[in-house]
Amino acid sequence: MKNQTVIGVVGAGAMGRGIVQLALAAGLDVVLADANPETSEEARAFVLSMLQRQVDKGRLAEKILNAAESKLQLVSLDDLQAFASCDLVIEAIVEKLEVKQQLFTKLEKVLSPQAILATNTSSLSVTEIASACKHPERVAGMHFFNPVPLMKVVEVIHGQLTTPAVVKKLQELAAVLGHQPVLVADMPGFLINHAGRGYSTEALRILSEGIAGVEDIDRSLRDQCGFRMGPFELFDLTGLDVSHPVIESIYHQFYQDPRYRPSPITAQRLKAGLLGKKTGQGFYAYVDGQQQCHEEADPPAAQAVPVWVSPNIPEGRRRLLDILKSGSARLEAGQPSAEALCLITPLGEDATTAALQQGLDPERTVAVDTLFALDKRRVLMPTPVTRRAYLNQALGLLAEDGTKVTCIQDSPGFIAQRMLACIINIACEIAQLQIACPADIDIAVKRGLGYPLGPLEWADQLNPALVLQLLENLQKTYGDPRYRPSTWLQRRARLGISVTTEPTY
Ligand code: NAI
């Protein structure tokens, strides 16, 4: 699209004003309407103040700001004719199917035949919105994220009837607006909200089984994997009034696929009004807006005791020995002596299964997660019969260099392994279902969800065959199709190729 493009925006709330800001910053002409004219006025003042801020920071040319005032035209909804000159109208009004359909059918009557209608819907079907229009082929989704100017990604969603030319123009426009477009099929949750299901629902599953508490789950994912926010911090920030319905809606729209299964925990907490930060109490308590956390208990002192490290997973053993060799542990070679603490490093198996398989004494066995970073936190897992004295030995030795330690209940895949396995599995399924291409999946997840790595990149870094093994072990332990590996992952893991590989023919 060229710079003389005129964009119409209907809805001047949180999203609409963000889109207006982007368009003005890109030097485009904008026509804006809202059901409430005062909201349009407020939006104008807000957007101009945001642009002024950008000028003050040296991020925007003053002449763009000066021009913006005349480039933004506020119009009344009674005067839809004012949108006649628009090349594209984006709606960011209330999330109601019939209201959006009504608006589009009215706009269709005044727009030129080439003009595009785009919806910013976050949960409705683009195809269904378009179905009310005479020309559904010119309707598409343009799904921005909040706050629009900072979230530099936009899902361009093609409905069943959207023409490729419309999609191409929206991709070009996204680039003009300084946002990365990702091309997405019209499927429940589109791409980013779909990809986020693993992080939320698997964390709830871990919590529901009593494997670890809220704080330990969050700490594990921040410190071992580099997530900026733990899943429960994220729930609290978003509010359960928003996230619980999204969890349920995506699950039902995929006809109860167990991969997206909700948890009664959020349903119950929502009923109790424990919404999160906005109500002062969510998974965490908030005092003056500050999240309240418990102090972590000091680990036991390190003792000079015999320690045997399992050779079963050579890389895990190497990483553990690297830590232990400079501490007090008296490392044993060969078979463990009768008193030795036995450390194992299972992948996707629980400590009990791994100890018994290796013929170890489960009363002296402790599992350590060595798959992720070990410099900030180490996560340990005893069997249900591990003696306290041995668990204390393990905690003391692994905390001896000052690194934090977390002890969780026996679980297949600790916290981080199973969370990552689920996130990657869902991303692979998104590729398999052709909702988006692998490159767009990674870009969208990094920009839209703020993950440190794209899920497919992450799979390649870990090794696709290993991710497959984690999922197979989870599925074996639970007998739950929730963990069934995506066929996209299975094939690429078996071929020994990257999970970003698309068919070559
Ligand atoms: P909002 O409530 O902040 O703003 C909506 C605006 O639309 C209000 O100013 C309202 O007066 C106006 N409006 C309502 N019905 C209208 C009508 N029939 N004609 C003209 N104006 C009308 O809502 P928000 O958050 O900006 O969301 C707008 C759309 O964007 C929704 O479809 C939502 O699902 C979607 N969305 C929201 C995101 C968010 O984080 N807030 C993220 C991505 C998409």
mmCIF file with all atom_site columns, C-alpha atoms in Angstrom, residues 431 434 436-440 456 488 492 497-505:
data_model
loop_
_atom_site.group_PDB
_atom_site.id
_atom_site.type_symbol
_atom_site.label_atom_id
_atom_site.label_alt_id
_atom_site.label_comp_id
_atom_site.label_asym_id
_atom_site.label_entity_id
_atom_site.label_seq_id
_atom_site.pdbx_PDB_ins_code
_atom_site.Cartn_x
_atom_site.Cartn_y
_atom_site.Cartn_z
_atom_site.occupancy
_atom_site.B_iso_or_equiv
_atom_site.pdbx_formal_charge
_atom_site.auth_seq_id
_atom_site.auth_comp_id
_atom_site.auth_asym_id
_atom_site.auth_atom_id
_atom_site.pdbx_PDB_model_num
ATOM 1  C CA . ALA A 1 431 ? 2.068  -26.184 11.757 1.00 0.00 ? 431 ALA A CA 1
ATOM 2  C CA . GLN A 1 434 ? -1.626 -25.393 8.466  1.00 0.00 ? 434 GLN A CA 1
ATOM 3  C CA . ALA A 1 436 ? 0.519  -20.806 10.117 1.00 0.00 ? 436 ALA A CA 1
ATOM 4  C CA . CYS A 1 437 ? 3.947  -21.602 8.682  1.00 0.00 ? 437 CYS A CA 1
ATOM 5  C CA . PRO A 1 438 ? 6.812  -22.546 11.036 1.00 0.00 ? 438 PRO A CA 1
ATOM 6  C CA . ALA A 1 439 ? 8.679  -19.244 10.621 1.00 0.00 ? 439 ALA A CA 1
ATOM 7  C CA . ASP A 1 440 ? 5.552  -17.225 11.462 1.00 0.00 ? 440 ASP A CA 1
ATOM 8  C CA . LEU A 1 456 ? 9.954  -24.602 17.118 1.00 0.00 ? 456 LEU A CA 1
ATOM 9  C CA . TRP A 1 488 ? 4.400  -32.979 12.626 1.00 0.00 ? 488 TRP A CA 1
ATOM 10 C CA . ARG A 1 492 ? 10.590 -34.755 11.861 1.00 0.00 ? 492 ARG A CA 1
ATOM 11 C CA . ILE A 1 497 ? 15.436 -32.980 10.777 1.00 0.00 ? 497 ILE A CA 1
ATOM 12 C CA . SER A 1 498 ? 14.439 -29.566 12.085 1.00 0.00 ? 498 SER A CA 1
ATOM 13 C CA . VAL A 1 499 ? 10.806 -29.124 13.133 1.00 0.00 ? 499 VAL A CA 1
ATOM 14 C CA . THR A 1 500 ? 10.758 -25.985 10.993 1.00 0.00 ? 500 THR A CA 1
ATOM 15 C CA . THR A 1 501 ? 11.116 -28.141 7.871  1.00 0.00 ? 501 THR A CA 1
ATOM 16 C CA . GLU A 1 502 ? 8.129  -27.813 5.579  1.00 0.00 ? 502 GLU A CA 1
ATOM 17 C CA . PRO A 1 503 ? 7.370  -30.488 2.968  1.00 0.00 ? 503 PRO A CA 1
ATOM 18 C CA . THR A 1 504 ? 9.824  -30.134 0.091  1.00 0.00 ? 504 THR A CA 1
ATOM 19 C CA . TYR A 1 505 ? 7.592  -31.284 -2.733 1.00 0.00 ? 505 TYR A CA 1
#
